[in-house]
PDB file of C-alpha atoms and ligand atoms in Angstrom:
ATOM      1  CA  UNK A 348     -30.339   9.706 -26.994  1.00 68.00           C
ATOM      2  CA  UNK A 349     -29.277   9.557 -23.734  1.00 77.00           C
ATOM      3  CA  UNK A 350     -25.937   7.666 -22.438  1.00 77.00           C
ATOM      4  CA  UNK A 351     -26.214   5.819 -19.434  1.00 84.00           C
ATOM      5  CA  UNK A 352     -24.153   7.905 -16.898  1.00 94.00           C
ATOM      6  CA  UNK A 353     -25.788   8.535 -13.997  1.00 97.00           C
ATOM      7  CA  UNK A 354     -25.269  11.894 -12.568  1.00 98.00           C
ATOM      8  CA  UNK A 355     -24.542  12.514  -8.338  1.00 98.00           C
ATOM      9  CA  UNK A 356     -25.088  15.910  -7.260  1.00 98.00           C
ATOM     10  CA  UNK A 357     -23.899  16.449  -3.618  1.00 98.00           C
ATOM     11  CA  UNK A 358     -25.980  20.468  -3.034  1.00 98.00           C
ATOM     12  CA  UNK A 359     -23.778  21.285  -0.047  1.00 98.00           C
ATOM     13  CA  UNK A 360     -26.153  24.320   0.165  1.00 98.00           C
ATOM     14  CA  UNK A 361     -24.946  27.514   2.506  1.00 98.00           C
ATOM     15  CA  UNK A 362     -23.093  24.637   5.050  1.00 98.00           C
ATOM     16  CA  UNK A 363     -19.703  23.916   6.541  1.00 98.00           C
ATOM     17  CA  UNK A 364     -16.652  25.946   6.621  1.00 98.00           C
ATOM     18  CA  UNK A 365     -13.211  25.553   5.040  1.00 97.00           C
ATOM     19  CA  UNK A 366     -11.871  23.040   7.708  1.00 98.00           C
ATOM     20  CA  UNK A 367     -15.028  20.968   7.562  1.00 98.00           C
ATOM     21  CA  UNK A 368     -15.285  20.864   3.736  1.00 98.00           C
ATOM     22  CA  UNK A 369     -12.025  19.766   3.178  1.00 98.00           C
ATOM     23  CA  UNK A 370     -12.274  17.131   5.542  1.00 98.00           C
ATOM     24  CA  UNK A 371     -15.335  15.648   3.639  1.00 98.00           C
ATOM     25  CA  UNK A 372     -13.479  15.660   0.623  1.00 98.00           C
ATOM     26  CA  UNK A 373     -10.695  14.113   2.107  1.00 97.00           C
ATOM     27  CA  UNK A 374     -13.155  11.734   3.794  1.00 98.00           C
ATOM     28  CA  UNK A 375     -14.329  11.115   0.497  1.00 98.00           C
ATOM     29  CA  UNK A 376     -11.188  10.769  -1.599  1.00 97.00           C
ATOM     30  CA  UNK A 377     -10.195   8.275   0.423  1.00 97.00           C
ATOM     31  CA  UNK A 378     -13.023   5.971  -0.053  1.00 96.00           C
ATOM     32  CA  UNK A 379     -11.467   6.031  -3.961  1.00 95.00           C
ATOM     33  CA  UNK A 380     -14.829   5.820  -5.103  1.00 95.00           C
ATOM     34  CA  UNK A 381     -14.776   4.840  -8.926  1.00 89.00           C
ATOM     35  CA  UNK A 382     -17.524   3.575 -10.987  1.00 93.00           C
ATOM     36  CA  UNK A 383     -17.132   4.192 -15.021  1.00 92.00           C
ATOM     37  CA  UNK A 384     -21.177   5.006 -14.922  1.00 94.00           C
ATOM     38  CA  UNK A 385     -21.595   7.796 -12.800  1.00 97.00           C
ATOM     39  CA  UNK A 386     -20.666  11.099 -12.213  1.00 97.00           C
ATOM     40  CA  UNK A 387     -20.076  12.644  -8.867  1.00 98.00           C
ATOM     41  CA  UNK A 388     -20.512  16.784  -8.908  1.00 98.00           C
ATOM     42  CA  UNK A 389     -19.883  18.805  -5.491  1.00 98.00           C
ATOM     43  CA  UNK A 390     -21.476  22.103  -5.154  1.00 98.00           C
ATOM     44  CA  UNK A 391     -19.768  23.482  -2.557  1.00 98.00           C
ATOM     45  CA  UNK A 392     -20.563  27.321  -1.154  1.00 98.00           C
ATOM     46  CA  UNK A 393     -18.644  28.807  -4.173  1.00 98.00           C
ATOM     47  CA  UNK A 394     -16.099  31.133  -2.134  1.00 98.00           C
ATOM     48  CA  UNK A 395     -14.527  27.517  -1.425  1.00 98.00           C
ATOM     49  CA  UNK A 396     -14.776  26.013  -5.344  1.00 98.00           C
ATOM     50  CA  UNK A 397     -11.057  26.996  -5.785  1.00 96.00           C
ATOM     51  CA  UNK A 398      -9.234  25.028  -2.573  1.00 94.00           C
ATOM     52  CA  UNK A 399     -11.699  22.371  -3.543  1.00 96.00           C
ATOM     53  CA  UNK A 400     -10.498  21.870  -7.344  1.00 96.00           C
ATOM     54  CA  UNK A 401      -6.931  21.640  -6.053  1.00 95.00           C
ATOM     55  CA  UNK A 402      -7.354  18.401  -3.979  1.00 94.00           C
ATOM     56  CA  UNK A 403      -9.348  16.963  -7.339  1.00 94.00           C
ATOM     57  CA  UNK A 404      -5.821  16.014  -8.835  1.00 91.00           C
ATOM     58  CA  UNK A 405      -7.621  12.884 -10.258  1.00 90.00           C
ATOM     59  CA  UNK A 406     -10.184  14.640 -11.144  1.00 92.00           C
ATOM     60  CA  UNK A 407     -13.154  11.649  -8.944  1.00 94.00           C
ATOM     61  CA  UNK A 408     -15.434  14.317  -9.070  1.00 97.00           C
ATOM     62  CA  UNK A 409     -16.324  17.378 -11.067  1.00 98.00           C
ATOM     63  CA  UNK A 410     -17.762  21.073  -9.261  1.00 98.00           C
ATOM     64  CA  UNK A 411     -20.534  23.048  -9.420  1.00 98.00           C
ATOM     65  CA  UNK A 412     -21.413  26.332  -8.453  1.00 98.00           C
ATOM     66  CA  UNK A 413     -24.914  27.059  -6.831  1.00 98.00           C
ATOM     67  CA  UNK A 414     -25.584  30.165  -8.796  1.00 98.00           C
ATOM     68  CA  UNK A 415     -24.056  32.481 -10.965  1.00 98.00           C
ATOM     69  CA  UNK A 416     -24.879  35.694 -12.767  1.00 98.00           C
ATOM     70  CA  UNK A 417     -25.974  36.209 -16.029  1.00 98.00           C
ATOM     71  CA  UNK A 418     -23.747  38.942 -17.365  1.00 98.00           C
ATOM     72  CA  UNK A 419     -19.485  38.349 -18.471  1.00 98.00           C
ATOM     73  CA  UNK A 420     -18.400  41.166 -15.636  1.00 98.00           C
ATOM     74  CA  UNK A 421     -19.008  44.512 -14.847  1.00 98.00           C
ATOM     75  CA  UNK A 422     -21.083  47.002 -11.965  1.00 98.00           C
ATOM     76  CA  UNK A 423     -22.822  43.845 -10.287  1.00 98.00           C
ATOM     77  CA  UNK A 424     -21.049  44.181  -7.043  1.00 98.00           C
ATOM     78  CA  UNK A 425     -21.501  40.733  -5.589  1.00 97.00           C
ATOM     79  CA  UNK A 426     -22.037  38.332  -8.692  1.00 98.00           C
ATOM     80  CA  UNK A 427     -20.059  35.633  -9.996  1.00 98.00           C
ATOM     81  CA  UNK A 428     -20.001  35.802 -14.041  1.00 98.00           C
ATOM     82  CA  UNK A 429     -19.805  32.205 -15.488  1.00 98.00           C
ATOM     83  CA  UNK A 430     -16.251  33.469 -17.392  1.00 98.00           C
ATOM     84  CA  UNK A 431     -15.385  32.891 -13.279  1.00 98.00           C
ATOM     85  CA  UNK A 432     -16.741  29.965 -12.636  1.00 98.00           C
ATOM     86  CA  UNK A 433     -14.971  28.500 -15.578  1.00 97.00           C
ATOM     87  CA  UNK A 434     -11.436  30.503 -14.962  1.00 97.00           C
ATOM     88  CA  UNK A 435     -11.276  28.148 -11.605  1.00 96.00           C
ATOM     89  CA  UNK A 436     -12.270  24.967 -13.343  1.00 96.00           C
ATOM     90  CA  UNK A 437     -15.818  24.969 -12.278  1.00 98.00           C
ATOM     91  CA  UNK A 438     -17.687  22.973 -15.019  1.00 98.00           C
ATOM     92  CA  UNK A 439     -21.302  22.787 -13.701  1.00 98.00           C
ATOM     93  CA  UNK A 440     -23.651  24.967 -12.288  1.00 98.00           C
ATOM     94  CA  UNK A 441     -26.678  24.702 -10.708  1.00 98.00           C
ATOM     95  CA  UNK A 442     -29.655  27.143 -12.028  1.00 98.00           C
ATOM     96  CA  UNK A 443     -33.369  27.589 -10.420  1.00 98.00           C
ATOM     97  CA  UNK A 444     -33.206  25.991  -6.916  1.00 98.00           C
ATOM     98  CA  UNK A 445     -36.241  26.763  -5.175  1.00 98.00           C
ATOM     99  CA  UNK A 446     -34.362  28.211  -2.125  1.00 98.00           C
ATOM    100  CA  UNK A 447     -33.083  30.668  -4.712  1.00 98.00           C
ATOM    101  CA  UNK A 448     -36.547  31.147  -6.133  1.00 97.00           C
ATOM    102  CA  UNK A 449     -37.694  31.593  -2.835  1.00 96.00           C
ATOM    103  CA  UNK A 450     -35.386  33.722  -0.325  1.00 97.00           C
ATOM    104  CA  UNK A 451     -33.856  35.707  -3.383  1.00 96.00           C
ATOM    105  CA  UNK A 452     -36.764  36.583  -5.578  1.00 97.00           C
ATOM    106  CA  UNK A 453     -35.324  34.674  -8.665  1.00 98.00           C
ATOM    107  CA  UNK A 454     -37.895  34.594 -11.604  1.00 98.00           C
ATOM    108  CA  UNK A 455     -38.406  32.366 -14.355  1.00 98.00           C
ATOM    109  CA  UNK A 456     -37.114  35.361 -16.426  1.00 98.00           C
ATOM    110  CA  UNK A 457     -33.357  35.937 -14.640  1.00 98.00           C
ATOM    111  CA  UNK A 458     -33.253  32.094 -14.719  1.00 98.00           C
ATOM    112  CA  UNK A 459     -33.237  31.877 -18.665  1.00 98.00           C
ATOM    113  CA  UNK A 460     -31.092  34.638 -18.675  1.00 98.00           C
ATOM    114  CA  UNK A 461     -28.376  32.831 -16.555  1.00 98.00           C
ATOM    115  CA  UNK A 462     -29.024  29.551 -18.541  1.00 98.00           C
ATOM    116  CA  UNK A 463     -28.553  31.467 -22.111  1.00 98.00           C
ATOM    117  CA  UNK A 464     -25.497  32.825 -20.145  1.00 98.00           C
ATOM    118  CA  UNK A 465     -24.123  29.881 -18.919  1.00 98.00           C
ATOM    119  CA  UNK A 466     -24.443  27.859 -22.047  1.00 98.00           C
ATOM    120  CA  UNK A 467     -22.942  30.578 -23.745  1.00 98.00           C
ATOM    121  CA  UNK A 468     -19.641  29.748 -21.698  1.00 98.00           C
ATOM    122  CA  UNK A 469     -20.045  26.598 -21.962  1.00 97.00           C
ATOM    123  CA  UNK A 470     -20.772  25.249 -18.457  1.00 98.00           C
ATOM    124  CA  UNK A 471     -22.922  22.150 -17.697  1.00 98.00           C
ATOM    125  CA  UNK A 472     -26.109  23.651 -16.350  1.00 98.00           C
ATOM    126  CA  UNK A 473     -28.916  21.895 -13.825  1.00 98.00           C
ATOM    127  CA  UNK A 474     -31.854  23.728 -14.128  1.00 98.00           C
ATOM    128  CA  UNK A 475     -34.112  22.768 -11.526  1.00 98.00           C
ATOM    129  CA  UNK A 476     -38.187  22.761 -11.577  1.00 98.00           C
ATOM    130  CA  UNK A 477     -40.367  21.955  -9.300  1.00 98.00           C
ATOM    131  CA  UNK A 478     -43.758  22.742  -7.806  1.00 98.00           C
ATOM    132  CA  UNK A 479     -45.098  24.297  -4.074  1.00 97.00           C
ATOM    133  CA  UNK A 480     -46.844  21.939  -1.996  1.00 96.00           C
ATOM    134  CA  UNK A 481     -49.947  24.447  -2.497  1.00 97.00           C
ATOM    135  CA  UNK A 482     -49.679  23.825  -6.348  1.00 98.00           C
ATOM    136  CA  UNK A 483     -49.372  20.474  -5.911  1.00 97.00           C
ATOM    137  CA  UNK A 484     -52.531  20.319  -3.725  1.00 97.00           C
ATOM    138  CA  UNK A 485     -54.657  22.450  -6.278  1.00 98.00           C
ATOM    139  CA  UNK A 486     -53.738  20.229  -9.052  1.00 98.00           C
ATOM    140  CA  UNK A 487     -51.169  22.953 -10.290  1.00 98.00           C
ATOM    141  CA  UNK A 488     -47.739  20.634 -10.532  1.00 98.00           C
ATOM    142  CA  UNK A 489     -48.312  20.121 -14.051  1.00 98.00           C
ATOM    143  CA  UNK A 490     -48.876  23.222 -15.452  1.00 98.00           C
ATOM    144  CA  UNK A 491     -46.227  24.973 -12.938  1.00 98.00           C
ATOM    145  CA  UNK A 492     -43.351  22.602 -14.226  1.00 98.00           C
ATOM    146  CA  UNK A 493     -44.416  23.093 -17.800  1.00 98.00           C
ATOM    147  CA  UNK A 494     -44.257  26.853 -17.614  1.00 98.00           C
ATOM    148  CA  UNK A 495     -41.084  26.803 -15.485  1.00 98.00           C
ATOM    149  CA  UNK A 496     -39.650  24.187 -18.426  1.00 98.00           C
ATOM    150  CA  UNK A 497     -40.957  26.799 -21.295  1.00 98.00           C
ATOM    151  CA  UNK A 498     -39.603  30.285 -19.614  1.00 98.00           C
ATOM    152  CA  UNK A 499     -36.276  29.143 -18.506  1.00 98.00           C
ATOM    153  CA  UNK A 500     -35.462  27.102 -21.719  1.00 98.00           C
ATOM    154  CA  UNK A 501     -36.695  30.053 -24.147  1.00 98.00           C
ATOM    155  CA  UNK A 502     -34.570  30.554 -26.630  1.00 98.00           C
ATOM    156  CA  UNK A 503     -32.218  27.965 -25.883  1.00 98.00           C
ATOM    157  CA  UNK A 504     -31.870  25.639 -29.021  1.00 97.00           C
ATOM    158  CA  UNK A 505     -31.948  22.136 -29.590  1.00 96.00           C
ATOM    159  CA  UNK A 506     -27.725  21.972 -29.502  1.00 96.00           C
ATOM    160  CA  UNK A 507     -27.238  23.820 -26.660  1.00 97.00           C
ATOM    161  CA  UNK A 508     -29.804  21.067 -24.687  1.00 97.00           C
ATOM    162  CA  UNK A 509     -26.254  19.094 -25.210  1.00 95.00           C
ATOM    163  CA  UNK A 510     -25.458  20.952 -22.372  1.00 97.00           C
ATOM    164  CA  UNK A 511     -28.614  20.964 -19.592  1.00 98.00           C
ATOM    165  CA  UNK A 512     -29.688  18.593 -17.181  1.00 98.00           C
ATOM    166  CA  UNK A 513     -33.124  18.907 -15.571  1.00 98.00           C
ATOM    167  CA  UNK A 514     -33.828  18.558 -11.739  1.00 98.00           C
ATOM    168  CA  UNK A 515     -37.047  17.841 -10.530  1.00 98.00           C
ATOM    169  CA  UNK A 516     -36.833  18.945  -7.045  1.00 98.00           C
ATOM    170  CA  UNK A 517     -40.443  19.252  -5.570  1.00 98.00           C
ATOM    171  CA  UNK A 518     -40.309  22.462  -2.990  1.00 97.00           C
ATOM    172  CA  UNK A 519     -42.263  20.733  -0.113  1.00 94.00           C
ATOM    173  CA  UNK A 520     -40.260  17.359   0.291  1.00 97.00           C
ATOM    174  CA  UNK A 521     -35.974  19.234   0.113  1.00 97.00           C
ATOM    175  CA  UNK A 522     -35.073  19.111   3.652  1.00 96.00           C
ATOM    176  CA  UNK A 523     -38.509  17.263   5.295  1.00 95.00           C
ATOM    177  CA  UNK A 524     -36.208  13.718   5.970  1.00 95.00           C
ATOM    178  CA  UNK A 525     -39.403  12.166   3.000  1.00 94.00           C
ATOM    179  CA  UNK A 526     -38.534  12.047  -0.820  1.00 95.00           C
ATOM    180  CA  UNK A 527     -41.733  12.303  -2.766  1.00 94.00           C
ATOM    181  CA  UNK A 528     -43.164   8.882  -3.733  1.00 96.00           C
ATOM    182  CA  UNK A 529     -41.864   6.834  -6.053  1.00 98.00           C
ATOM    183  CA  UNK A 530     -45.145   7.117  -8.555  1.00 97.00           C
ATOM    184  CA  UNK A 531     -45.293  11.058  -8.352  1.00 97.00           C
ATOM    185  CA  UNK A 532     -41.516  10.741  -9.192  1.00 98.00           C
ATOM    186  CA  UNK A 533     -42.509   8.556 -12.224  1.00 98.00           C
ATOM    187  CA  UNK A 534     -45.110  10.449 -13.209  1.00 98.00           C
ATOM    188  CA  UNK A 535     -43.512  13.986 -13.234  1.00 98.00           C
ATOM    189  CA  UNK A 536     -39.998  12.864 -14.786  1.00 98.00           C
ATOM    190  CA  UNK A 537     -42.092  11.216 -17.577  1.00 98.00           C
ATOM    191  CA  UNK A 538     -44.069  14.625 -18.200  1.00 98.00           C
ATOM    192  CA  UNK A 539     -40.844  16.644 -18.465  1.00 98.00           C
ATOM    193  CA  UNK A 540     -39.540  13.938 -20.782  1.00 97.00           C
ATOM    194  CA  UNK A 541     -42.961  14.265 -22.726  1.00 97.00           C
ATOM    195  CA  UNK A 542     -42.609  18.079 -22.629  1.00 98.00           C
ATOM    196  CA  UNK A 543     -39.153  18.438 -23.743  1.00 98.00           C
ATOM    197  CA  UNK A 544     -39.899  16.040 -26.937  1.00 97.00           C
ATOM    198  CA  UNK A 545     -42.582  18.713 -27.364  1.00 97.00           C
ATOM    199  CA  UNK A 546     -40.514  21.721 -27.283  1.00 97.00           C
ATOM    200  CA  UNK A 547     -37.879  19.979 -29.093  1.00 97.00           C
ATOM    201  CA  UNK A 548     -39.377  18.269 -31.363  1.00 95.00           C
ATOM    202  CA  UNK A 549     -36.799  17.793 -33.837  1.00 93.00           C
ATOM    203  CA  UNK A 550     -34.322  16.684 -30.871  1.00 93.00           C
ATOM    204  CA  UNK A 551     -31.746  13.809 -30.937  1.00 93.00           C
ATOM    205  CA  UNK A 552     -30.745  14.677 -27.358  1.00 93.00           C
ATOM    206  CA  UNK A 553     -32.943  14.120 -24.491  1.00 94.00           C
ATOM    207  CA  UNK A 554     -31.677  16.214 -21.736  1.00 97.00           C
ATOM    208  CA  UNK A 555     -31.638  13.489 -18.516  1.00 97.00           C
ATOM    209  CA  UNK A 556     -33.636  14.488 -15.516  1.00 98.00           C
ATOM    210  CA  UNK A 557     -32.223  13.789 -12.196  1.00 98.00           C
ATOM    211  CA  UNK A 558     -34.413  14.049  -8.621  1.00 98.00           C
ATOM    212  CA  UNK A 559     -34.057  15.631  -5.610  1.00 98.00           C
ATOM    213  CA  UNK A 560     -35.706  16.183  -2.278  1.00 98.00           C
ATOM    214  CA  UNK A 561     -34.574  14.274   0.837  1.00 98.00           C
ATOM    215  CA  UNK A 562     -32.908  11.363  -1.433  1.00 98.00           C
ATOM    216  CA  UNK A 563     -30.865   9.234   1.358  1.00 98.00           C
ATOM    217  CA  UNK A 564     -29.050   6.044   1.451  1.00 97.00           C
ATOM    218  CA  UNK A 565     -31.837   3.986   2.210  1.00 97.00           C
ATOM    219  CA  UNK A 566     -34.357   5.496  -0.704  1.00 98.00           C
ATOM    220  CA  UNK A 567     -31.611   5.785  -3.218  1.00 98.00           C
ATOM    221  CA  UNK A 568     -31.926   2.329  -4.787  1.00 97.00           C
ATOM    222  CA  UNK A 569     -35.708   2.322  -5.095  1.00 97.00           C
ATOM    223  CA  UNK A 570     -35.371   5.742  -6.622  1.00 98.00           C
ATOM    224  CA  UNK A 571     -32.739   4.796  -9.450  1.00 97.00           C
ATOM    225  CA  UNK A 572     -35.230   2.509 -10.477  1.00 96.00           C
ATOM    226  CA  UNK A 573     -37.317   4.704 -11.997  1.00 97.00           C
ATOM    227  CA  UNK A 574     -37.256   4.791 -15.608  1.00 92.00           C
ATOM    228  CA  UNK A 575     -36.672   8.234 -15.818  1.00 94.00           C
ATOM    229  CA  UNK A 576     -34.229   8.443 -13.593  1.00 97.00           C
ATOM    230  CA  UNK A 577     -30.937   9.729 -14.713  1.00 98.00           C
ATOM    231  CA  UNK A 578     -29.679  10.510 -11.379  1.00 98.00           C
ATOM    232  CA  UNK A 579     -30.284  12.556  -8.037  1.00 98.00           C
ATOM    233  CA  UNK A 580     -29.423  16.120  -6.535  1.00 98.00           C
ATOM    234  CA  UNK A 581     -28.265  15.016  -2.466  1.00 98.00           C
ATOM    235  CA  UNK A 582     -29.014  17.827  -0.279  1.00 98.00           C
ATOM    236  CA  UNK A 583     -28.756  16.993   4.188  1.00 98.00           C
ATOM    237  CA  UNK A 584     -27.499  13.749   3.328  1.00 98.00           C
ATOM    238  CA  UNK A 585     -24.532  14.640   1.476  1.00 98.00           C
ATOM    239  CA  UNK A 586     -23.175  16.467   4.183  1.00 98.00           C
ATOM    240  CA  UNK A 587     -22.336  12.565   5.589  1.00 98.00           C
ATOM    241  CA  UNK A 588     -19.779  11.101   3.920  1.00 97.00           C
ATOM    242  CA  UNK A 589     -20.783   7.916   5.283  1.00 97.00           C
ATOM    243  CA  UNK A 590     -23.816   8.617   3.665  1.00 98.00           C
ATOM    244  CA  UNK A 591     -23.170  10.029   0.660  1.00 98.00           C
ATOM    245  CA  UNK A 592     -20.462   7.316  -0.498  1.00 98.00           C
ATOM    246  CA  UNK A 593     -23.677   4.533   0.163  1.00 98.00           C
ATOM    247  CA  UNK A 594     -25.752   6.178  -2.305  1.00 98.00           C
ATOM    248  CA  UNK A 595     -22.715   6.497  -4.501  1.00 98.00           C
ATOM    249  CA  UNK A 596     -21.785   3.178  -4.258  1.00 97.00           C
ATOM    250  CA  UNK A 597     -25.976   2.026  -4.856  1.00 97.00           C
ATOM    251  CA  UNK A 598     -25.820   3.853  -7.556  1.00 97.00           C
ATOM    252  CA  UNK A 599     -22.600   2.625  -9.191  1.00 96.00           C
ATOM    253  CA  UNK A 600     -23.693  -1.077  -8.513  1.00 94.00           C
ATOM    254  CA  UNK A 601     -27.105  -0.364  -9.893  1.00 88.00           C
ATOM    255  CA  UNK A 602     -25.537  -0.015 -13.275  1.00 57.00           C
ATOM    256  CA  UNK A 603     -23.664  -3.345 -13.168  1.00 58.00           C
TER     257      UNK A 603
HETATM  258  P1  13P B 286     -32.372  17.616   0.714  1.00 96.25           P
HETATM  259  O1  13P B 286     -31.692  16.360   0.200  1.00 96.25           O
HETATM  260  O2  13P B 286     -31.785  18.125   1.989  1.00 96.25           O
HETATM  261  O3  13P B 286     -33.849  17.444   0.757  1.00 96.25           O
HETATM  262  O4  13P B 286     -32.080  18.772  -0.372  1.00 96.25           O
HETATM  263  C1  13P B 286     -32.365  18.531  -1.697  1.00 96.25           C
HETATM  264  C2  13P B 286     -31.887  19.647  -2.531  1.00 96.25           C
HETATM  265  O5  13P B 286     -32.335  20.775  -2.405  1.00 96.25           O
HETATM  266  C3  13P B 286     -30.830  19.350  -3.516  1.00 96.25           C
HETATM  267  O6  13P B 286     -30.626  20.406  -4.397  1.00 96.25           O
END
């Protein structure tokens, strides 16, 4: 079962510094967004999660980090354990992005390692999937996602799914201005529901699978009304408040 939360990631990626992150929270505190049906999570660059949790005093949104490492501490000169991300109140992290698969080499195999990790110390993980354009275009998205879901979920039982959201974020549309349409959105989030009933058969929870890729204000509300929808990862556009606190409020009203 799933409850009907919707989840807001705001991927603030490798942007802004400290003056200009703290003034988008700000910006955003002050629009004292509240809806009782969705989540807001910030991932800011994670040198800045700490300032960040301070100015959370009523706790409107929760943090994420964009990575972490997979062991508790040690000789891994610059990694972030998650026994860190937790010790500063971090309670998500995200897992798999695509620019991590990409410019940093990260396989399938490091990525279970960090999610067995993570859920170890209890964090909230997003583990994102998601095909190329070129698999897409040979007919490859299916089978790509479905081996992505299998190797970064091995060993992970059905309890610990408690714990993971999925992203679907496919690798051609993050950052091109166009989110994927709607029907390949419906079609893929309904195979990853299909595939995690089939690798967790026995299941009672149904992990909820959130989009991403170029989601704006203006393609939010067609978006959230995809049945398998659970909620969106906000890249370029959450670097606008403006912006961001539109698709917050769409979403919020959506569940009215
Ligand atoms: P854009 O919204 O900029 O396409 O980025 C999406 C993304 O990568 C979120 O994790």
């Amino acid at each position: 079962m799933k409850n009907k939360k919707k989840l807001i990631f705001a991927n603030l990626k490798m942007n802004l510094n400290s003056n200009s992150l703290n003034k988008l929270i700000d910006d955003f505190l002050a629009k004292e967004l509240s809806f009782e049906d969705v989540d807001v999570i910030f991932a800011p660059p994670v040198i800045y999660l700490n300032e960040i949790r301070k100015k959370n005093k009523n706790k409107n949104f929760m943090l994420a980090a964009q990575n972490v490492f997979y062991e508790d501490s040690g000789a891994y000169t610059g990694e972030i354990s998650p026994l860190m991300l937790r010790d500063v109140g971090c309670e998500w992290v995200m897992i798999g992005h695509s620019e991590r698969r990409i410019h940093t080499l990260e396989t399938n195999e490091m990525i279970n390692k960090k999610i067995i990790s993570s859920s170890k110390h209890n964090l909230n993980i997003i583990f994102c999937v998601g095909e190329s354009y070129e698999e897409r275009r040979n007919g490859k998205t299916y089978e790509v996602i479905s081996d992505q879901l299998k190797r970064g979920l091995r060993d992970i039982n059905e309890k610990q799914l408690r714990n993971i959201v999925i992203g679907y974020e496919p690798v051609w549309v993050i950052g091109s201005g166009e989110a994927a349409n709607l029907k390949d959105i419906d079609e893929v989030h309904t195979f990853i529901d299909k595939q995690l009933n089939i690798m967790y058969p026995e299941s009672s929870i149904e992990p909820k699978i959130v989009y991403g890729g170029s989601v704006n204000n203006n393609n939010i509300s067609d978006i959230m009304k995809i049945q398998n929808v659970d909620g969106v990862l906000v890249g370029n556009a959450s670097l606008d408040t403006n912006k961001f606190c539109d698709i917050v409020i769409t979403v919020g009203n959506l569940n009215d």
